[in-house]
Amino acid sequence: MVRVATLLLLRHGRTTANADGGLAGRQPVELDDTGRAQASAVGERLGGLPLAAVVTSPLIRCRQTLELALPQAVPVVEDGLIECGYGTWEGQPLKKLAKEPLWAVVQQHPSAAVFPEGESMAQMAARAVAAVRAWDARITAEHGPEAVWLACGHGDVIKAIVADAIGVHLDLFQRIVVDPASVTAIRYTPLRPFLVRLNDVGGDLTGLVPPVRKRRRRATRPADSDAAVGGGAGGAR
């Protein structure tokens, strides 16, 4: 029985750097034609959701995605969601970076990766997780446990947030896939987060809105943080 807010993590649509095989980092790269189409398409799926808040990385590719997906929204910029600071790696082709010694660290031991003149992946993960958890607590307090809110960010940032939610070490986060314009849903309970949906790139999203529950005596229902033994009935459809 869900009594916590629902966080939707939206990755920005495809960019010119994605298409060219480059590492954009914090450079002001914009969506390409495919990315704009992806943003419009995910907007059709998000349109029916009563979003209590929309927050975003300050980078233009995220803001462009929201302008197309949710044109009526007024996003709040959250610096904690900005892309990892890749330092001197930014703007370089991935095939070139793959020859660097640091590449193997990023792939196999990302918690130890520190980008030259940039930040570490551990720093990126810590500030991103702290940002979404703080926002989630605030939105739950202000809008109640049935609230749904959205944060638009970047691939590695979202992967780090997911890794935290499912309780795996950052060194395993490269096993997670987050495609452009995909939606991932997380619910933070007092005991544990629940990963409700991952890398969703199609289909109806309205089932992610928690139904309003009738009040019952506390002793008659499971704790908010309890997992559904046997798998549960799923979201409303």
PDB file of C-alpha atoms in Angstrom:
ATOM      1  CA  MET A   1       0.000   0.000   0.000  1.00  0.00           C
ATOM      2  CA  VAL A   2       1.730   3.122  -1.248  1.00  0.00           C
ATOM      3  CA  ARG A   3       1.675   6.135   1.076  1.00  0.00           C
ATOM      4  CA  VAL A   4       4.600   8.088  -0.336  1.00  0.00           C
ATOM      5  CA  ALA A   5       5.107  10.407  -3.273  1.00  0.00           C
ATOM      6  CA  THR A   6       6.209   9.062  -6.647  1.00  0.00           C
ATOM      7  CA  LEU A   7       9.296  10.427  -8.372  1.00  0.00           C
ATOM      8  CA  LEU A   8       9.488  10.245 -12.166  1.00  0.00           C
ATOM      9  CA  LEU A   9      13.012  10.576 -13.548  1.00  0.00           C
ATOM     10  CA  LEU A  10      13.022  11.734 -17.159  1.00  0.00           C
ATOM     11  CA  ARG A  11      16.201  11.657 -19.187  1.00  0.00           C
ATOM     12  CA  HIS A  12      16.503  14.375 -21.820  1.00  0.00           C
ATOM     13  CA  GLY A  13      15.956  13.496 -25.479  1.00  0.00           C
ATOM     14  CA  ARG A  14      18.772  12.617 -27.852  1.00  0.00           C
ATOM     15  CA  THR A  15      21.270  15.379 -28.539  1.00  0.00           C
ATOM     16  CA  THR A  16      23.615  16.203 -31.368  1.00  0.00           C
ATOM     17  CA  ALA A  17      26.475  14.897 -29.195  1.00  0.00           C
ATOM     18  CA  ASN A  18      24.655  11.595 -28.591  1.00  0.00           C
ATOM     19  CA  ALA A  19      24.152  11.190 -32.318  1.00  0.00           C
ATOM     20  CA  ASP A  20      27.799  12.011 -33.099  1.00  0.00           C
ATOM     21  CA  GLY A  21      29.263   9.725 -30.431  1.00  0.00           C
ATOM     22  CA  GLY A  22      30.666  12.528 -28.311  1.00  0.00           C
ATOM     23  CA  LEU A  23      30.649  13.205 -24.576  1.00  0.00           C
ATOM     24  CA  ALA A  24      28.642  16.376 -24.082  1.00  0.00           C
ATOM     25  CA  GLY A  25      29.161  16.794 -20.362  1.00  0.00           C
ATOM     26  CA  ARG A  26      28.096  20.271 -19.321  1.00  0.00           C
ATOM     27  CA  GLN A  27      28.490  21.814 -22.755  1.00  0.00           C
ATOM     28  CA  PRO A  28      25.387  23.567 -24.152  1.00  0.00           C
ATOM     29  CA  VAL A  29      24.516  20.889 -26.698  1.00  0.00           C
ATOM     30  CA  GLU A  30      20.905  20.841 -27.872  1.00  0.00           C
ATOM     31  CA  LEU A  31      18.403  18.217 -28.908  1.00  0.00           C
ATOM     32  CA  ASP A  32      18.594  16.953 -32.472  1.00  0.00           C
ATOM     33  CA  ASP A  33      15.511  16.191 -34.575  1.00  0.00           C
ATOM     34  CA  THR A  34      15.200  12.730 -33.069  1.00  0.00           C
ATOM     35  CA  GLY A  35      15.510  14.140 -29.569  1.00  0.00           C
ATOM     36  CA  ARG A  36      12.802  16.702 -30.195  1.00  0.00           C
ATOM     37  CA  ALA A  37      10.500  13.967 -31.492  1.00  0.00           C
ATOM     38  CA  GLN A  38      11.287  11.860 -28.420  1.00  0.00           C
ATOM     39  CA  ALA A  39      10.466  14.769 -26.117  1.00  0.00           C
ATOM     40  CA  SER A  40       7.142  15.383 -27.826  1.00  0.00           C
ATOM     41  CA  ALA A  41       6.281  11.686 -27.657  1.00  0.00           C
ATOM     42  CA  VAL A  42       7.021  11.355 -23.953  1.00  0.00           C
ATOM     43  CA  GLY A  43       4.976  14.492 -23.397  1.00  0.00           C
ATOM     44  CA  GLU A  44       1.922  12.695 -24.748  1.00  0.00           C
ATOM     45  CA  ARG A  45       2.436   9.989 -22.137  1.00  0.00           C
ATOM     46  CA  LEU A  46       3.076  12.436 -19.305  1.00  0.00           C
ATOM     47  CA  GLY A  47       0.225  14.759 -20.200  1.00  0.00           C
ATOM     48  CA  GLY A  48      -2.380  12.936 -18.127  1.00  0.00           C
ATOM     49  CA  LEU A  49      -0.378  12.933 -14.922  1.00  0.00           C
ATOM     50  CA  PRO A  50      -1.106  15.452 -12.138  1.00  0.00           C
ATOM     51  CA  LEU A  51       2.463  16.548 -11.529  1.00  0.00           C
ATOM     52  CA  ALA A  52       2.933  18.346  -8.236  1.00  0.00           C
ATOM     53  CA  ALA A  53       6.293  19.748  -9.328  1.00  0.00           C
ATOM     54  CA  VAL A  54       8.759  19.645 -12.200  1.00  0.00           C
ATOM     55  CA  VAL A  55      12.459  20.166 -11.538  1.00  0.00           C
ATOM     56  CA  THR A  56      15.322  20.078 -13.986  1.00  0.00           C
ATOM     57  CA  SER A  57      19.033  20.104 -14.527  1.00  0.00           C
ATOM     58  CA  PRO A  58      20.087  23.594 -15.611  1.00  0.00           C
ATOM     59  CA  LEU A  59      21.504  22.353 -18.934  1.00  0.00           C
ATOM     60  CA  ILE A  60      19.686  23.382 -22.104  1.00  0.00           C
ATOM     61  CA  ARG A  61      19.011  19.865 -23.361  1.00  0.00           C
ATOM     62  CA  CYS A  62      16.887  19.161 -20.301  1.00  0.00           C
ATOM     63  CA  ARG A  63      15.072  22.462 -20.505  1.00  0.00           C
ATOM     64  CA  GLN A  64      14.362  21.884 -24.211  1.00  0.00           C
ATOM     65  CA  THR A  65      12.994  18.434 -23.413  1.00  0.00           C
ATOM     66  CA  LEU A  66      10.562  19.871 -20.879  1.00  0.00           C
ATOM     67  CA  GLU A  67       9.527  22.722 -23.160  1.00  0.00           C
ATOM     68  CA  LEU A  68       8.396  20.141 -25.703  1.00  0.00           C
ATOM     69  CA  ALA A  69       7.117  17.472 -23.317  1.00  0.00           C
ATOM     70  CA  LEU A  70       5.378  19.678 -20.744  1.00  0.00           C
ATOM     71  CA  PRO A  71       4.887  23.134 -22.281  1.00  0.00           C
ATOM     72  CA  GLN A  72       2.505  24.230 -19.508  1.00  0.00           C
ATOM     73  CA  ALA A  73       4.940  23.362 -16.725  1.00  0.00           C
ATOM     74  CA  VAL A  74       7.156  25.875 -14.961  1.00  0.00           C
ATOM     75  CA  PRO A  75      10.281  23.844 -14.149  1.00  0.00           C
ATOM     76  CA  VAL A  76      12.462  24.703 -11.184  1.00  0.00           C
ATOM     77  CA  VAL A  77      16.201  24.441 -11.822  1.00  0.00           C
ATOM     78  CA  GLU A  78      18.012  22.060  -9.470  1.00  0.00           C
ATOM     79  CA  ASP A  79      21.784  22.284  -9.716  1.00  0.00           C
ATOM     80  CA  GLY A  80      22.139  18.912  -8.016  1.00  0.00           C
ATOM     81  CA  LEU A  81      20.802  17.265 -11.187  1.00  0.00           C
ATOM     82  CA  ILE A  82      23.411  18.721 -13.514  1.00  0.00           C
ATOM     83  CA  GLU A  83      25.474  16.318 -15.607  1.00  0.00           C
ATOM     84  CA  CYS A  84      28.641  14.865 -14.137  1.00  0.00           C
ATOM     85  CA  GLY A  85      31.585  17.244 -14.462  1.00  0.00           C
ATOM     86  CA  TYR A  86      33.714  15.314 -16.937  1.00  0.00           C
ATOM     87  CA  GLY A  87      36.363  18.020 -17.044  1.00  0.00           C
ATOM     88  CA  THR A  88      38.784  17.726 -19.965  1.00  0.00           C
ATOM     89  CA  TRP A  89      36.833  14.740 -21.290  1.00  0.00           C
ATOM     90  CA  GLU A  90      33.932  16.972 -22.319  1.00  0.00           C
ATOM     91  CA  GLY A  91      33.451  17.416 -26.048  1.00  0.00           C
ATOM     92  CA  GLN A  92      35.696  14.504 -26.997  1.00  0.00           C
ATOM     93  CA  PRO A  93      34.657  11.446 -29.041  1.00  0.00           C
ATOM     94  CA  LEU A  94      33.860   8.380 -26.946  1.00  0.00           C
ATOM     95  CA  LYS A  95      35.990   6.200 -29.201  1.00  0.00           C
ATOM     96  CA  LYS A  96      38.995   8.359 -28.341  1.00  0.00           C
ATOM     97  CA  LEU A  97      38.213   8.369 -24.630  1.00  0.00           C
ATOM     98  CA  ALA A  98      37.934   4.576 -24.657  1.00  0.00           C
ATOM     99  CA  LYS A  99      41.705   4.455 -25.185  1.00  0.00           C
ATOM    100  CA  GLU A 100      42.421   6.406 -21.995  1.00  0.00           C
ATOM    101  CA  PRO A 101      43.510   4.474 -18.863  1.00  0.00           C
ATOM    102  CA  LEU A 102      40.725   6.170 -16.896  1.00  0.00           C
ATOM    103  CA  TRP A 103      38.132   4.550 -19.193  1.00  0.00           C
ATOM    104  CA  ALA A 104      38.676   1.142 -17.582  1.00  0.00           C
ATOM    105  CA  VAL A 105      38.183   2.688 -14.140  1.00  0.00           C
ATOM    106  CA  VAL A 106      34.943   4.329 -15.252  1.00  0.00           C
ATOM    107  CA  GLN A 107      33.708   0.990 -16.553  1.00  0.00           C
ATOM    108  CA  GLN A 108      34.877  -1.333 -13.782  1.00  0.00           C
ATOM    109  CA  HIS A 109      35.294   0.822 -10.659  1.00  0.00           C
ATOM    110  CA  PRO A 110      33.368   4.068 -11.226  1.00  0.00           C
ATOM    111  CA  SER A 111      33.317   4.944  -7.527  1.00  0.00           C
ATOM    112  CA  ALA A 112      37.061   5.593  -7.865  1.00  0.00           C
ATOM    113  CA  ALA A 113      36.828   7.591 -11.109  1.00  0.00           C
ATOM    114  CA  VAL A 114      37.867  11.248 -10.890  1.00  0.00           C
ATOM    115  CA  PHE A 115      37.756  13.171 -14.146  1.00  0.00           C
ATOM    116  CA  PRO A 116      40.696  15.485 -14.921  1.00  0.00           C
ATOM    117  CA  GLU A 117      39.711  19.047 -14.011  1.00  0.00           C
ATOM    118  CA  GLY A 118      36.217  17.724 -13.252  1.00  0.00           C
ATOM    119  CA  GLU A 119      34.421  15.932 -10.448  1.00  0.00           C
ATOM    120  CA  SER A 120      34.377  12.338  -9.310  1.00  0.00           C
ATOM    121  CA  MET A 121      31.524   9.982 -10.077  1.00  0.00           C
ATOM    122  CA  ALA A 122      31.071   9.489  -6.341  1.00  0.00           C
ATOM    123  CA  GLN A 123      30.569  13.247  -5.909  1.00  0.00           C
ATOM    124  CA  MET A 124      28.057  13.283  -8.758  1.00  0.00           C
ATOM    125  CA  ALA A 125      26.101  10.399  -7.229  1.00  0.00           C
ATOM    126  CA  ALA A 126      26.055  11.907  -3.746  1.00  0.00           C
ATOM    127  CA  ARG A 127      24.763  15.340  -4.770  1.00  0.00           C
ATOM    128  CA  ALA A 128      22.168  13.903  -7.181  1.00  0.00           C
ATOM    129  CA  VAL A 129      20.761  11.465  -4.629  1.00  0.00           C
ATOM    130  CA  ALA A 130      20.714  14.161  -1.957  1.00  0.00           C
ATOM    131  CA  ALA A 131      18.834  16.501  -4.311  1.00  0.00           C
ATOM    132  CA  VAL A 132      16.047  14.096  -5.261  1.00  0.00           C
ATOM    133  CA  ARG A 133      15.602  12.801  -1.714  1.00  0.00           C
ATOM    134  CA  ALA A 134      15.293  16.361  -0.396  1.00  0.00           C
ATOM    135  CA  TRP A 135      12.790  17.295  -3.097  1.00  0.00           C
ATOM    136  CA  ASP A 136      10.795  14.120  -2.491  1.00  0.00           C
ATOM    137  CA  ALA A 137      10.513  14.809   1.234  1.00  0.00           C
ATOM    138  CA  ARG A 138       9.452  18.385   0.560  1.00  0.00           C
ATOM    139  CA  ILE A 139       6.833  17.414  -2.018  1.00  0.00           C
ATOM    140  CA  THR A 140       5.404  14.666   0.193  1.00  0.00           C
ATOM    141  CA  ALA A 141       5.104  17.158   3.047  1.00  0.00           C
ATOM    142  CA  GLU A 142       3.486  19.846   0.892  1.00  0.00           C
ATOM    143  CA  HIS A 143       1.297  17.786  -1.440  1.00  0.00           C
ATOM    144  CA  GLY A 144       0.660  14.542   0.394  1.00  0.00           C
ATOM    145  CA  PRO A 145       1.553  10.901  -0.223  1.00  0.00           C
ATOM    146  CA  GLU A 146      -0.360  10.624  -3.497  1.00  0.00           C
ATOM    147  CA  ALA A 147       1.762  13.311  -5.144  1.00  0.00           C
ATOM    148  CA  VAL A 148       3.638  12.613  -8.372  1.00  0.00           C
ATOM    149  CA  TRP A 149       6.564  14.806  -9.369  1.00  0.00           C
ATOM    150  CA  LEU A 150       9.133  14.800 -12.139  1.00  0.00           C
ATOM    151  CA  ALA A 151      12.864  15.469 -12.369  1.00  0.00           C
ATOM    152  CA  CYS A 152      14.586  15.820 -15.735  1.00  0.00           C
ATOM    153  CA  GLY A 153      18.257  14.915 -15.846  1.00  0.00           C
ATOM    154  CA  HIS A 154      21.051  12.970 -17.487  1.00  0.00           C
ATOM    155  CA  GLY A 155      21.948   9.350 -18.080  1.00  0.00           C
ATOM    156  CA  ASP A 156      24.735   8.854 -15.531  1.00  0.00           C
ATOM    157  CA  VAL A 157      22.912  11.002 -12.980  1.00  0.00           C
ATOM    158  CA  ILE A 158      19.735   8.925 -13.243  1.00  0.00           C
ATOM    159  CA  LYS A 159      21.709   5.676 -13.171  1.00  0.00           C
ATOM    160  CA  ALA A 160      23.356   6.796  -9.932  1.00  0.00           C
ATOM    161  CA  ILE A 161      19.974   7.625  -8.391  1.00  0.00           C
ATOM    162  CA  VAL A 162      18.624   4.213  -9.430  1.00  0.00           C
ATOM    163  CA  ALA A 163      21.673   2.427  -8.013  1.00  0.00           C
ATOM    164  CA  ASP A 164      21.070   4.128  -4.670  1.00  0.00           C
ATOM    165  CA  ALA A 165      17.371   3.246  -4.777  1.00  0.00           C
ATOM    166  CA  ILE A 166      17.982  -0.468  -5.320  1.00  0.00           C
ATOM    167  CA  GLY A 167      20.831  -0.578  -2.832  1.00  0.00           C
ATOM    168  CA  VAL A 168      23.693  -1.460  -5.136  1.00  0.00           C
ATOM    169  CA  HIS A 169      27.198  -0.049  -4.999  1.00  0.00           C
ATOM    170  CA  LEU A 170      28.071   2.680  -7.467  1.00  0.00           C
ATOM    171  CA  ASP A 171      30.597   0.264  -8.987  1.00  0.00           C
ATOM    172  CA  LEU A 172      27.605  -1.685 -10.368  1.00  0.00           C
ATOM    173  CA  PHE A 173      25.718   1.255 -11.837  1.00  0.00           C
ATOM    174  CA  GLN A 174      27.073   0.647 -15.344  1.00  0.00           C
ATOM    175  CA  ARG A 175      24.737  -2.368 -15.486  1.00  0.00           C
ATOM    176  CA  ILE A 176      21.771   0.024 -15.566  1.00  0.00           C
ATOM    177  CA  VAL A 177      20.469   1.369 -18.880  1.00  0.00           C
ATOM    178  CA  VAL A 178      18.700   4.737 -19.136  1.00  0.00           C
ATOM    179  CA  ASP A 179      17.772   5.676 -22.705  1.00  0.00           C
ATOM    180  CA  PRO A 180      17.033   9.189 -24.000  1.00  0.00           C
ATOM    181  CA  ALA A 181      13.510  10.361 -23.111  1.00  0.00           C
ATOM    182  CA  SER A 182      12.942   7.318 -20.892  1.00  0.00           C
ATOM    183  CA  VAL A 183      10.944   7.438 -17.659  1.00  0.00           C
ATOM    184  CA  THR A 184      12.037   5.777 -14.421  1.00  0.00           C
ATOM    185  CA  ALA A 185       9.821   5.773 -11.324  1.00  0.00           C
ATOM    186  CA  ILE A 186      10.950   5.556  -7.683  1.00  0.00           C
ATOM    187  CA  ARG A 187       9.043   5.736  -4.405  1.00  0.00           C
ATOM    188  CA  TYR A 188      10.973   6.573  -1.238  1.00  0.00           C
ATOM    189  CA  THR A 189       9.492   5.053   1.916  1.00  0.00           C
ATOM    190  CA  PRO A 190      10.819   5.438   5.475  1.00  0.00           C
ATOM    191  CA  LEU A 191      12.433   1.998   5.322  1.00  0.00           C
ATOM    192  CA  ARG A 192      13.513   1.574   1.699  1.00  0.00           C
ATOM    193  CA  PRO A 193      13.000   2.997  -1.795  1.00  0.00           C
ATOM    194  CA  PHE A 194      11.059   1.006  -4.375  1.00  0.00           C
ATOM    195  CA  LEU A 195      12.055   1.031  -8.045  1.00  0.00           C
ATOM    196  CA  VAL A 196       8.627   0.987  -9.698  1.00  0.00           C
ATOM    197  CA  ARG A 197       9.663   1.356 -13.331  1.00  0.00           C
ATOM    198  CA  LEU A 198      12.990   1.552 -15.148  1.00  0.00           C
ATOM    199  CA  ASN A 199      13.915   2.916 -18.591  1.00  0.00           C
ATOM    200  CA  ASP A 200      10.298   3.041 -19.766  1.00  0.00           C
ATOM    201  CA  VAL A 201      10.224   4.324 -23.340  1.00  0.00           C
ATOM    202  CA  GLY A 202       6.621   3.542 -24.295  1.00  0.00           C
ATOM    203  CA  GLY A 203       3.151   2.835 -23.013  1.00  0.00           C
ATOM    204  CA  ASP A 204       0.706   4.282 -20.533  1.00  0.00           C
ATOM    205  CA  LEU A 205       2.103   6.039 -17.455  1.00  0.00           C
ATOM    206  CA  THR A 206      -1.161   6.775 -15.659  1.00  0.00           C
ATOM    207  CA  GLY A 207      -0.825   3.576 -13.628  1.00  0.00           C
ATOM    208  CA  LEU A 208       2.012   5.274 -11.752  1.00  0.00           C
ATOM    209  CA  VAL A 209      -0.440   7.632 -10.029  1.00  0.00           C
ATOM    210  CA  PRO A 210      -1.195   6.078  -6.624  1.00  0.00           C
ATOM    211  CA  PRO A 211      -4.903   5.652  -5.906  1.00  0.00           C
ATOM    212  CA  VAL A 212      -6.310   7.613  -2.983  1.00  0.00           C
ATOM    213  CA  ARG A 213      -6.598   5.160  -0.110  1.00  0.00           C
ATOM    214  CA  LYS A 214      -9.431   5.113   2.370  1.00  0.00           C
ATOM    215  CA  ARG A 215      -8.299   5.575   5.917  1.00  0.00           C
ATOM    216  CA  ARG A 216      -8.107   2.391   7.925  1.00  0.00           C
ATOM    217  CA  ARG A 217      -6.948   1.547  11.368  1.00  0.00           C
ATOM    218  CA  ARG A 218      -3.183   1.312  11.389  1.00  0.00           C
ATOM    219  CA  ALA A 219      -3.188  -2.282  12.618  1.00  0.00           C
ATOM    220  CA  THR A 220      -5.177  -3.500   9.629  1.00  0.00           C
ATOM    221  CA  ARG A 221      -2.693  -2.575   6.897  1.00  0.00           C
ATOM    222  CA  PRO A 222       0.993  -3.221   6.244  1.00  0.00           C
ATOM    223  CA  ALA A 223       3.582  -0.594   7.017  1.00  0.00           C
ATOM    224  CA  ASP A 224       4.241   1.899   4.226  1.00  0.00           C
ATOM    225  CA  SER A 225       7.730   0.503   3.704  1.00  0.00           C
ATOM    226  CA  ASP A 226       6.689  -3.154   3.529  1.00  0.00           C
ATOM    227  CA  ALA A 227       7.135  -4.980   0.230  1.00  0.00           C
ATOM    228  CA  ALA A 228       4.108  -6.812  -1.153  1.00  0.00           C
ATOM    229  CA  VAL A 229       4.618 -10.475  -0.321  1.00  0.00           C
ATOM    230  CA  GLY A 230       3.825 -12.505  -3.424  1.00  0.00           C
ATOM    231  CA  GLY A 231       4.296  -9.514  -5.709  1.00  0.00           C
ATOM    232  CA  GLY A 232       1.133  -7.505  -5.067  1.00  0.00           C
ATOM    233  CA  ALA A 233      -1.606  -6.434  -7.458  1.00  0.00           C
ATOM    234  CA  GLY A 234       0.396  -3.827  -9.363  1.00  0.00           C
ATOM    235  CA  GLY A 235      -0.550  -0.254 -10.131  1.00  0.00           C
ATOM    236  CA  ALA A 236      -4.016   0.927 -11.037  1.00  0.00           C
ATOM    237  CA  ARG A 237      -4.978   0.447 -14.701  1.00  0.00           C
TER     238      ARG A 237
END
